[in-house]
Amino acid sequence: MAAILVSAIDHLNRYVIAGLALSAVITVYSVYHVIYNLFFSPIAGFPGPKLAAATGWVEFYHDYFKQGAYIYEIEKMHKKYGPIVRINPEELSLHDPTFYNEIYCIESKRRTDNYNHFGKGIDFDDHEAHRRRRKPLEPYFSRKGVMQLEKSVLHETVGKLEKRLQALEGTGNVVRLDYAFTAYTGDVIGKVCCEDREEFLEDPEFAPYWYELLHSIIKSIPLFMGLPWIINIVNLIPESVITWADPRSKKMIEYKQLTNRHIEVAKSQKLHGTESKSEKPSLLRYLVNSDLPESELSVERLSKEAQVLLGAGTVSTARTLDFICYYILANKDIQAKLQNELRDIMADYPQQIPSFVQLEKLPYLTSLIKEGLRLSFGNMHRLPRVSPDVAIQYKQWTIPPGVPVGMSAYLQHVDPVAYENPFKFDPDRWMGEPSPLLARNYVPFTRGSRNCLGMNLAYAEMYLALAVLFRPGGPNFQLFETDESDIIQVHDFLLPLPRLDSKGMRVTIRSHDEK
């Protein structure tokens, strides 16, 4: 018995020793990295808090545990340390609107890589791959390309949105406009990517499962950014297990399966010379028949492209529409000015629907959209860029090649130097001949060779939706238990969100003879 006890203790001691040895290795490794980050890193000499320079856990704490709050810490750093600060072991933040075009520059100026926040779990292309993949997409999403989508996609979808909302007139039902706009933008992107798909606007409640799924993914982004290896684990989980754990994810998987079939059909038609001759093919069909090399046309890669477009192209535009609609409904003067401007151009709706090119000539509607994009930020998070070949000189600071540098649309858009009373929603600031500082600081779609490819489509969606819904005789919306705190963006989860306990952008729709 004693021998057994001694043997057990001996085995236990081995495990304890092994554990202590592993702990020692981890400690030494961590100390080495802290010392390197503080004293030997290429950006060791840049200003900023030493704790943030030493470890990425500072950013993770504020973004994950304090739910997207690191942007406000960065704002404090700039106030304390100046226009350029080191915000984590690898990255610099720069806040100087006059230097924005140097960081987010055009292709002819220098090569620019994206900085991969997510490690190796998600594909982020370098300069050459990005240029190769983006080039065939640019004509599709150009202003001319989006105009070709108006009748086949945009007019039909915005008309369906308006009919769904008009049908609720006088019922007393409380309507979540944030659900409705997410369904609208999701349907637009879905039809753009592959013509035939289930429509979110057909759902009686405007597909709340779709809204909740996208927002749950957004709220998970700080976890994936801080611990990117989790993405690799998630990618290994069978789809059946994912849908069992979260039934909402079934729709995303169904969309993936639909895009896969659509791509396979397009590739088969190309092979047999039976391609569709429609005036504006789906994006995936267009890519299959483009000049991209075959290595870029795998079903897996194109399907990923469609999934990214569906997620990214849905949330930001829908959130901006929520934001603008709140201020229209909360301010009768704004609503009256808008309806007066829309009176003539929308007089023959729905028999004649103006194009977004016609609508963008309306100064007040344009000012509303600009102010909505300014304060909804588009993408609140800094989007770092990397100069892989040459150093960037900012004043006395030389930023070495390969160092990511980011600038935040939030800091640009609430800069009191450019915008008087910057947190006030004031579309009149854009009317007449506004200060050039407004345009200088205005970057909802970023700039340069990696600016938002879908911005023309986003503008078209917003112009058409606002014109149709707020024309004289349109749905008679009334806010329902919704205030400014339900729409102001306060959490930076890469994409911004309002307070997490908000019940959403809620309205009722009264009949026009109802007081």
Coordinates of C-alpha atoms in Angstrom, one line a residue:
M1 CA 0.0 0.0 0.0
A2 CA 2.8 2.3 0.9
A3 CA 4.5 1.6 -2.4
I4 CA 1.3 2.5 -4.3
L5 CA 1.1 5.8 -2.4
V6 CA 4.7 6.6 -3.1
S7 CA 4.2 5.8 -6.8
A8 CA 1.2 8.1 -6.9
I9 CA 3.0 10.9 -5.2
D10 CA 5.9 10.4 -7.6
H11 CA 3.6 10.7 -10.6
L12 CA 1.9 13.7 -9.1
N13 CA 5.3 15.4 -8.6
R14 CA 6.1 14.8 -12.2
Y15 CA 2.9 16.6 -13.3
V16 CA 3.6 19.4 -10.8
I17 CA 7.1 19.8 -12.1
A18 CA 5.9 19.7 -15.7
G19 CA 3.3 22.3 -14.9
L20 CA 5.8 24.5 -13.2
A21 CA 8.2 24.2 -16.1
L22 CA 5.5 25.1 -18.6
S23 CA 4.5 28.1 -16.4
A24 CA 8.2 29.2 -16.3
V25 CA 8.5 28.9 -20.1
I26 CA 5.3 31.0 -20.6
T27 CA 6.5 33.5 -18.1
V28 CA 9.9 33.9 -19.7
Y29 CA 8.3 34.1 -23.1
S30 CA 5.9 36.8 -21.9
V31 CA 8.6 38.8 -20.2
Y32 CA 10.7 38.6 -23.4
H33 CA 7.9 40.0 -25.5
V34 CA 7.2 42.8 -23.0
I35 CA 10.9 43.8 -23.0
Y36 CA 11.0 43.6 -26.8
N37 CA 7.8 45.6 -27.2
L38 CA 9.0 48.3 -24.8
F39 CA 12.6 48.7 -25.8
F40 CA 13.5 47.0 -29.1
S41 CA 10.4 47.2 -31.3
P42 CA 10.7 49.4 -34.4
I43 CA 8.0 51.7 -32.8
A44 CA 9.4 51.6 -29.3
G45 CA 10.2 55.3 -29.4
F46 CA 6.7 56.5 -30.3
P47 CA 4.6 58.2 -27.6
G48 CA 1.8 56.5 -25.8
P49 CA 1.0 54.6 -22.6
K50 CA 3.7 52.0 -21.8
L51 CA 1.1 49.3 -20.7
A52 CA -0.6 49.5 -24.1
A53 CA 2.8 49.3 -25.8
A54 CA 3.8 46.3 -23.7
T55 CA 0.8 44.1 -24.3
G56 CA -2.3 43.7 -26.4
W57 CA -4.4 42.7 -23.4
V58 CA -5.1 46.4 -22.7
E59 CA -7.0 46.7 -26.0
F60 CA -8.7 43.4 -25.5
Y61 CA -9.9 44.4 -22.0
H62 CA -11.5 47.6 -23.2
D63 CA -13.0 46.1 -26.4
Y64 CA -14.2 42.8 -25.1
F65 CA -14.9 43.3 -21.4
K66 CA -15.9 47.0 -21.7
Q67 CA -17.7 46.2 -25.0
G68 CA -16.1 48.3 -27.7
A69 CA -14.7 51.1 -25.6
Y70 CA -11.1 51.2 -26.7
I71 CA -11.8 53.9 -29.2
Y72 CA -12.5 56.3 -26.3
E73 CA -9.2 55.3 -24.7
I74 CA -7.5 56.1 -28.0
E75 CA -9.2 59.5 -28.0
K76 CA -7.8 60.2 -24.5
M77 CA -4.4 59.1 -25.7
H78 CA -4.4 61.6 -28.5
K79 CA -5.4 64.4 -26.1
K80 CA -2.6 63.5 -23.8
Y81 CA 0.3 62.4 -26.1
G82 CA -0.5 64.2 -29.4
P83 CA -1.5 63.4 -33.0
I84 CA 0.5 60.1 -33.2
V85 CA 0.4 57.4 -30.5
R86 CA 1.2 53.8 -30.1
I87 CA -2.0 52.0 -29.1
N88 CA -0.8 48.4 -28.9
P89 CA 2.5 46.5 -29.4
E90 CA 2.2 46.6 -33.2
E91 CA 0.0 49.6 -34.2
L92 CA 0.0 53.3 -34.3
S93 CA -3.0 55.6 -34.3
L94 CA -2.8 59.0 -36.1
H95 CA -5.2 61.8 -35.7
D96 CA -4.4 64.6 -38.1
P97 CA -7.1 65.2 -40.8
T98 CA -4.5 66.9 -43.0
F99 CA -2.6 63.7 -43.2
Y100 CA -5.5 61.3 -43.9
N101 CA -4.8 61.1 -47.6
E102 CA -1.2 60.1 -46.9
I103 CA -2.3 57.0 -45.0
Y104 CA -5.3 56.1 -47.1
C105 CA -3.6 56.9 -50.4
I106 CA -4.3 56.0 -54.0
E107 CA -2.5 53.1 -55.7
S108 CA -0.2 55.3 -57.8
K109 CA 1.4 56.9 -54.7
R110 CA 2.6 53.6 -53.1
R111 CA 1.7 50.0 -52.4
T112 CA -0.7 49.7 -49.4
D113 CA -1.6 46.5 -47.6
N114 CA -4.5 45.9 -45.2
Y115 CA -3.6 45.1 -41.6
N116 CA -5.1 41.7 -40.6
H117 CA -6.6 42.2 -37.1
F118 CA -7.7 38.5 -37.2
G119 CA -4.4 36.7 -37.6
K120 CA -4.6 33.9 -40.1
G121 CA -8.2 33.0 -39.4
I122 CA -9.7 35.2 -42.1
D123 CA -8.4 36.0 -45.5
F124 CA -7.0 39.6 -46.0
D125 CA -5.3 40.2 -49.3
D126 CA -2.1 42.0 -49.8
H127 CA -1.7 44.9 -52.3
E128 CA -1.3 42.8 -55.4
A129 CA -4.0 40.3 -54.6
H130 CA -6.4 43.2 -53.6
R131 CA -5.7 45.0 -56.9
R132 CA -6.3 41.8 -58.9
R133 CA -9.5 41.0 -57.2
R134 CA -10.9 44.5 -57.0
K135 CA -10.3 45.5 -60.7
P136 CA -13.1 43.5 -62.2
L137 CA -15.5 44.6 -59.4
E138 CA -15.0 48.3 -60.0
P139 CA -17.2 48.6 -63.1
Y140 CA -20.0 46.6 -61.5
F141 CA -20.2 48.9 -58.5
S142 CA -19.4 52.1 -60.4
R143 CA -22.1 54.8 -60.7
K144 CA -23.0 53.5 -64.1
G145 CA -23.1 49.9 -62.9
V146 CA -25.4 50.8 -60.0
M147 CA -27.7 52.7 -62.3
Q148 CA -28.1 49.4 -64.2
L149 CA -29.2 47.8 -61.0
E150 CA -32.0 50.3 -60.3
K151 CA -34.9 48.8 -62.1
S152 CA -34.0 45.2 -61.7
V153 CA -33.1 45.3 -58.0
L154 CA -33.4 48.7 -56.2
H155 CA -36.8 49.9 -57.4
E156 CA -38.4 46.6 -56.9
T157 CA -37.0 46.1 -53.4
V158 CA -37.7 49.6 -52.1
G159 CA -41.2 49.3 -53.5
K160 CA -41.7 46.1 -51.6
L161 CA -40.4 47.7 -48.4
E162 CA -42.9 50.6 -48.8
K163 CA -45.8 48.3 -49.5
R164 CA -45.0 46.2 -46.5
L165 CA -45.0 49.3 -44.3
Q166 CA -48.1 50.8 -45.8
A167 CA -50.0 47.6 -45.1
L168 CA -49.4 48.2 -41.4
E169 CA -51.0 51.7 -41.5
G170 CA -53.6 52.1 -38.8
T171 CA -53.1 48.7 -37.3
G172 CA -51.4 50.0 -34.1
N173 CA -48.7 47.4 -34.6
V174 CA -45.3 48.5 -33.3
V175 CA -42.8 48.1 -36.1
R176 CA -39.0 47.7 -35.7
L177 CA -37.6 49.9 -38.5
D178 CA -34.2 48.6 -37.8
Y179 CA -35.5 45.1 -38.7
A180 CA -37.2 46.5 -41.8
F181 CA -34.0 48.3 -43.0
T182 CA -31.8 45.3 -42.4
A183 CA -34.3 43.1 -44.4
Y184 CA -34.2 45.8 -47.2
T185 CA -30.5 46.1 -47.5
G186 CA -30.1 42.3 -47.1
D187 CA -32.5 41.7 -50.0
V188 CA -30.6 44.2 -52.2
I189 CA -27.2 42.6 -51.6
G190 CA -28.7 39.1 -51.9
K191 CA -30.2 39.9 -55.3
V192 CA -27.0 41.6 -56.4
C193 CA -24.9 38.6 -55.6
C194 CA -27.3 35.9 -56.9
E195 CA -30.6 36.8 -58.6
D196 CA -32.8 34.1 -57.1
R197 CA -32.9 33.9 -53.3
E198 CA -35.4 33.9 -50.4
E199 CA -36.4 37.5 -49.5
F200 CA -36.1 38.9 -45.9
L201 CA -38.9 41.4 -46.7
E202 CA -41.3 38.5 -47.2
D203 CA -41.0 37.6 -43.5
P204 CA -44.0 39.0 -41.5
E205 CA -41.8 40.5 -38.9
F206 CA -39.0 41.6 -41.3
A207 CA -36.7 38.7 -40.5
P208 CA -35.7 39.5 -36.9
Y209 CA -33.5 36.4 -36.9
W210 CA -31.4 37.9 -39.6
Y211 CA -30.9 41.2 -37.7
E212 CA -30.1 39.3 -34.5
L213 CA -27.6 37.0 -36.2
L214 CA -25.7 39.8 -37.8
H215 CA -25.6 41.8 -34.5
S216 CA -24.5 38.8 -32.5
I217 CA -21.6 38.3 -35.0
I218 CA -20.7 42.0 -34.7
K219 CA -20.6 41.8 -30.9
S220 CA -18.3 38.8 -31.1
I221 CA -15.7 40.7 -33.2
P222 CA -13.6 41.9 -30.3
L223 CA -13.2 38.3 -29.1
F224 CA -12.0 37.2 -32.6
M225 CA -9.7 40.1 -32.9
G226 CA -8.2 39.6 -29.4
L227 CA -8.0 35.8 -29.7
P228 CA -7.8 35.1 -33.5
W229 CA -7.1 31.4 -33.1
I230 CA -10.7 31.0 -32.0
I231 CA -11.7 31.5 -35.7
N232 CA -9.7 28.5 -36.7
I233 CA -11.5 26.4 -34.1
V234 CA -14.9 27.7 -35.3
N235 CA -14.0 26.9 -38.9
L236 CA -13.5 23.2 -37.9
I237 CA -17.0 22.9 -36.3
P238 CA -19.5 21.1 -38.6
E239 CA -22.3 23.2 -39.9
S240 CA -24.8 20.9 -38.3
V241 CA -23.4 21.6 -34.9
I242 CA -23.3 25.3 -35.5
T243 CA -27.0 25.4 -36.5
W244 CA -27.9 23.2 -33.4
A245 CA -26.0 25.6 -31.1
D246 CA -27.5 28.7 -32.8
P247 CA -30.5 28.1 -35.1
R248 CA -30.3 31.6 -36.4
S249 CA -27.1 30.6 -38.3
K250 CA -29.1 28.3 -40.5
K251 CA -30.0 31.3 -42.8
M252 CA -26.3 32.2 -43.3
I253 CA -25.5 28.6 -44.1
E254 CA -28.5 28.4 -46.5
Y255 CA -27.2 31.6 -48.2
K256 CA -23.8 30.0 -48.5
Q257 CA -25.4 26.9 -50.1
L258 CA -27.4 29.1 -52.5
T259 CA -24.3 31.1 -53.6
N260 CA -22.4 27.8 -54.1
R261 CA -25.2 26.5 -56.4
H262 CA -25.4 29.9 -58.2
I263 CA -21.6 29.9 -58.9
E264 CA -21.6 26.3 -60.0
V265 CA -24.5 27.0 -62.5
A266 CA -22.7 30.1 -63.8
K267 CA -19.4 28.1 -64.3
S268 CA -21.3 25.3 -66.1
Q269 CA -23.1 27.8 -68.4
K270 CA -19.7 29.5 -69.2
L271 CA -18.2 26.1 -70.0
H272 CA -21.0 25.2 -72.3
G273 CA -21.5 28.6 -73.8
T274 CA -25.0 29.1 -72.5
E275 CA -24.5 32.2 -70.3
S276 CA -27.4 34.3 -69.3
K277 CA -27.7 37.4 -71.5
S278 CA -29.4 39.7 -69.0
E279 CA -28.6 43.4 -69.0
K280 CA -27.1 43.2 -65.6
P281 CA -26.0 39.8 -64.5
S282 CA -25.6 38.9 -60.8
L283 CA -22.3 39.8 -59.3
L284 CA -21.2 36.2 -59.0
R285 CA -22.2 35.4 -62.6
Y286 CA -20.3 38.6 -63.7
L287 CA -17.2 37.5 -61.8
V288 CA -17.3 33.9 -63.3
N289 CA -17.3 35.5 -66.7
S290 CA -14.6 38.1 -66.0
D291 CA -10.9 38.0 -66.8
L292 CA -10.0 36.8 -63.4
P293 CA -7.6 33.8 -63.5
E294 CA -9.2 30.4 -62.8
S295 CA -7.4 30.3 -59.4
E296 CA -9.5 33.3 -58.3
L297 CA -12.8 31.7 -59.4
S298 CA -13.1 28.7 -57.1
V299 CA -16.5 28.2 -55.6
E300 CA -15.1 28.6 -52.1
R301 CA -13.5 32.0 -52.7
L302 CA -16.4 33.5 -54.6
S303 CA -18.8 32.2 -52.0
K304 CA -16.7 33.8 -49.2
E305 CA -16.8 37.1 -51.2
A306 CA -20.6 36.9 -51.3
Q307 CA -20.9 36.2 -47.6
V308 CA -18.6 39.2 -46.8
L309 CA -20.7 41.4 -49.0
L310 CA -23.9 40.3 -47.5
G311 CA -22.8 41.0 -44.0
A312 CA -20.9 44.2 -44.6
G313 CA -23.3 45.6 -47.2
T314 CA -26.3 45.0 -44.9
V315 CA -25.5 46.4 -41.5
S316 CA -23.8 49.7 -42.2
T317 CA -26.4 51.0 -44.6
A318 CA -29.3 49.8 -42.5
R319 CA -27.8 51.4 -39.4
T320 CA -27.4 54.7 -41.2
L321 CA -31.0 54.6 -42.4
D322 CA -32.2 54.0 -38.8
F323 CA -30.1 56.9 -37.7
I324 CA -31.4 59.4 -40.3
C325 CA -35.0 58.3 -39.9
Y326 CA -34.9 58.9 -36.2
Y327 CA -33.9 62.5 -36.6
I328 CA -36.4 63.1 -39.4
L329 CA -39.2 61.8 -37.1
A330 CA -38.0 63.5 -34.0
N331 CA -37.7 66.9 -35.6
K332 CA -40.8 68.1 -37.5
D333 CA -38.9 71.0 -39.1
I334 CA -36.5 68.5 -40.7
Q335 CA -39.4 66.3 -41.9
A336 CA -41.3 69.3 -43.3
K337 CA -38.2 70.5 -45.2
L338 CA -37.6 67.1 -46.6
Q339 CA -41.2 66.5 -47.7
N340 CA -41.3 69.9 -49.4
E341 CA -38.2 69.1 -51.4
L342 CA -39.5 65.7 -52.4
R343 CA -43.0 67.0 -53.4
D344 CA -42.3 67.5 -57.1
I345 CA -39.8 64.8 -57.9
M346 CA -41.9 62.1 -56.2
A347 CA -45.3 63.4 -57.4
D348 CA -45.8 60.5 -59.9
Y349 CA -44.6 57.7 -57.7
P350 CA -44.9 54.7 -58.1
Q351 CA -45.6 55.1 -61.9
Q352 CA -42.3 57.0 -62.2
I353 CA -39.4 56.5 -59.8
P354 CA -36.6 58.9 -59.9
S355 CA -33.0 57.6 -60.2
F356 CA -30.6 58.1 -57.4
V357 CA -28.6 60.4 -59.7
Q358 CA -31.7 62.6 -59.9
L359 CA -32.2 62.3 -56.1
E360 CA -28.7 63.2 -55.2
K361 CA -29.2 66.6 -56.8
L362 CA -31.6 67.5 -54.0
P363 CA -29.6 69.5 -51.6
Y364 CA -31.5 68.9 -48.4
L365 CA -31.9 65.1 -48.9
T366 CA -28.1 65.0 -49.7
S367 CA -27.4 67.0 -46.5
L368 CA -29.4 64.6 -44.4
I369 CA -27.5 61.6 -45.8
K370 CA -24.2 63.3 -45.3
E371 CA -25.0 64.2 -41.7
G372 CA -26.3 60.7 -41.1
L373 CA -23.2 59.1 -42.4
R374 CA -21.1 61.6 -40.4
L375 CA -22.6 60.6 -37.0
S376 CA -23.2 56.9 -37.7
F377 CA -19.6 56.9 -38.7
G378 CA -19.8 54.1 -41.3
N379 CA -17.0 52.2 -39.8
M380 CA -16.1 53.6 -36.3
H381 CA -13.0 51.4 -35.9
R382 CA -9.7 52.6 -37.2
L383 CA -8.9 50.6 -40.4
P384 CA -5.0 50.4 -40.3
R385 CA -3.0 50.5 -43.5
V386 CA 0.5 49.1 -43.9
S387 CA 3.2 50.6 -46.3
P388 CA 5.2 47.4 -47.0
D389 CA 8.0 49.0 -49.0
V390 CA 8.7 52.5 -47.9
A391 CA 8.7 54.5 -44.6
I392 CA 6.1 57.2 -44.0
Q393 CA 7.3 60.5 -42.7
Y394 CA 4.9 62.3 -40.4
K395 CA 6.4 65.5 -39.1
Q396 CA 9.5 64.4 -37.0
W397 CA 8.3 60.8 -36.9
T398 CA 9.4 58.2 -39.3
I399 CA 7.0 55.3 -39.5
P400 CA 9.0 52.2 -40.6
P401 CA 7.8 50.0 -43.4
G402 CA 5.4 47.2 -42.3
V403 CA 4.0 49.1 -39.3
P404 CA 0.2 49.4 -39.3
V405 CA -1.2 53.0 -39.0
G406 CA -4.9 53.7 -38.5
M407 CA -7.1 56.7 -38.4
S408 CA -10.6 56.6 -37.0
A409 CA -13.7 58.0 -38.8
Y410 CA -15.1 58.7 -35.3
L411 CA -12.2 61.0 -34.5
Q412 CA -12.5 62.6 -37.9
H413 CA -16.2 63.1 -37.7
V414 CA -16.5 64.6 -34.2
D415 CA -13.5 66.9 -34.6
P416 CA -14.7 70.3 -33.3
V417 CA -12.2 72.1 -35.6
A418 CA -14.2 71.0 -38.6
Y419 CA -17.7 70.6 -37.1
E420 CA -19.2 73.1 -34.7
N421 CA -21.1 71.4 -32.0
P422 CA -20.0 68.0 -33.5
F423 CA -22.4 65.7 -31.8
K424 CA -25.5 67.6 -32.9
F425 CA -27.4 66.2 -35.9
D426 CA -27.5 69.3 -38.1
P427 CA -28.0 68.8 -41.8
D428 CA -28.0 72.5 -42.4
R429 CA -24.3 72.5 -41.8
W430 CA -23.9 71.0 -45.3
M431 CA -26.2 73.5 -47.0
G432 CA -25.1 76.4 -49.1
E433 CA -21.3 76.8 -49.2
P434 CA -20.0 74.8 -46.2
S435 CA -16.5 75.1 -45.0
P436 CA -14.0 72.9 -46.9
L437 CA -13.0 71.4 -43.5
L438 CA -16.3 69.5 -43.5
A439 CA -15.4 67.7 -46.7
R440 CA -11.8 67.2 -45.6
N441 CA -12.8 65.3 -42.4
Y442 CA -15.6 63.4 -44.0
V443 CA -14.6 59.8 -44.5
P444 CA -17.5 57.4 -44.0
F445 CA -16.2 55.1 -46.8
T446 CA -12.5 55.8 -46.2
R447 CA -10.3 56.9 -49.1
G448 CA -7.6 55.6 -51.4
S449 CA -7.2 52.4 -53.2
R450 CA -9.0 50.4 -50.5
N451 CA -12.0 52.7 -50.0
C452 CA -15.4 51.1 -49.8
L453 CA -16.2 49.4 -53.1
G454 CA -20.0 49.4 -52.5
M455 CA -20.4 53.1 -51.6
N456 CA -22.4 53.9 -54.8
L457 CA -24.8 51.1 -54.1
A458 CA -25.1 52.2 -50.4
Y459 CA -25.9 55.8 -51.5
A460 CA -28.5 54.6 -54.0
E461 CA -30.2 52.4 -51.3
M462 CA -30.3 55.4 -48.9
Y463 CA -31.5 58.0 -51.5
L464 CA -34.3 55.8 -52.8
A465 CA -35.5 54.5 -49.4
L466 CA -35.6 58.0 -47.9
A467 CA -37.3 59.5 -50.9
V468 CA -40.0 56.8 -51.1
L469 CA -40.7 56.6 -47.4
F470 CA -40.7 60.3 -46.6
R471 CA -42.4 61.7 -49.7
P472 CA -45.7 63.5 -49.1
G473 CA -48.3 60.6 -48.8
G474 CA -45.7 58.1 -47.7
P475 CA -46.1 56.0 -44.5
N476 CA -47.1 58.2 -41.6
F477 CA -44.5 57.1 -39.1
Q478 CA -44.7 58.0 -35.4
L479 CA -41.9 57.2 -33.0
F480 CA -42.8 54.6 -30.3
E481 CA -40.9 54.7 -27.0
T482 CA -37.7 55.5 -28.9
D483 CA -35.2 58.2 -28.1
E484 CA -31.8 59.4 -29.1
S485 CA -30.0 56.8 -26.9
D486 CA -31.5 54.1 -29.1
I487 CA -29.6 55.2 -32.2
I488 CA -26.5 57.0 -31.1
Q489 CA -23.4 54.8 -31.7
V490 CA -21.5 54.1 -28.5
H491 CA -19.9 50.6 -29.0
D492 CA -17.1 50.2 -31.4
F493 CA -17.2 46.5 -32.4
L494 CA -15.4 47.3 -35.6
L495 CA -18.8 48.2 -36.8
P496 CA -20.6 50.6 -34.3
L497 CA -23.7 49.8 -32.4
P498 CA -25.9 51.8 -30.0
R499 CA -26.5 50.9 -26.3
L500 CA -26.9 47.1 -26.1
D501 CA -30.1 47.2 -24.0
S502 CA -31.9 49.3 -26.6
K503 CA -35.2 47.9 -27.9
G504 CA -34.5 49.2 -31.3
M505 CA -35.9 51.9 -33.7
R506 CA -39.6 51.4 -33.1
V507 CA -42.5 53.2 -34.8
T508 CA -46.2 52.9 -35.3
I509 CA -47.8 53.8 -38.7
R510 CA -50.9 55.9 -38.5
S511 CA -53.4 56.6 -41.2
H512 CA -53.0 60.1 -42.7
D513 CA -56.3 61.3 -41.3
E514 CA -55.4 60.2 -37.8
K515 CA -54.2 63.0 -35.5

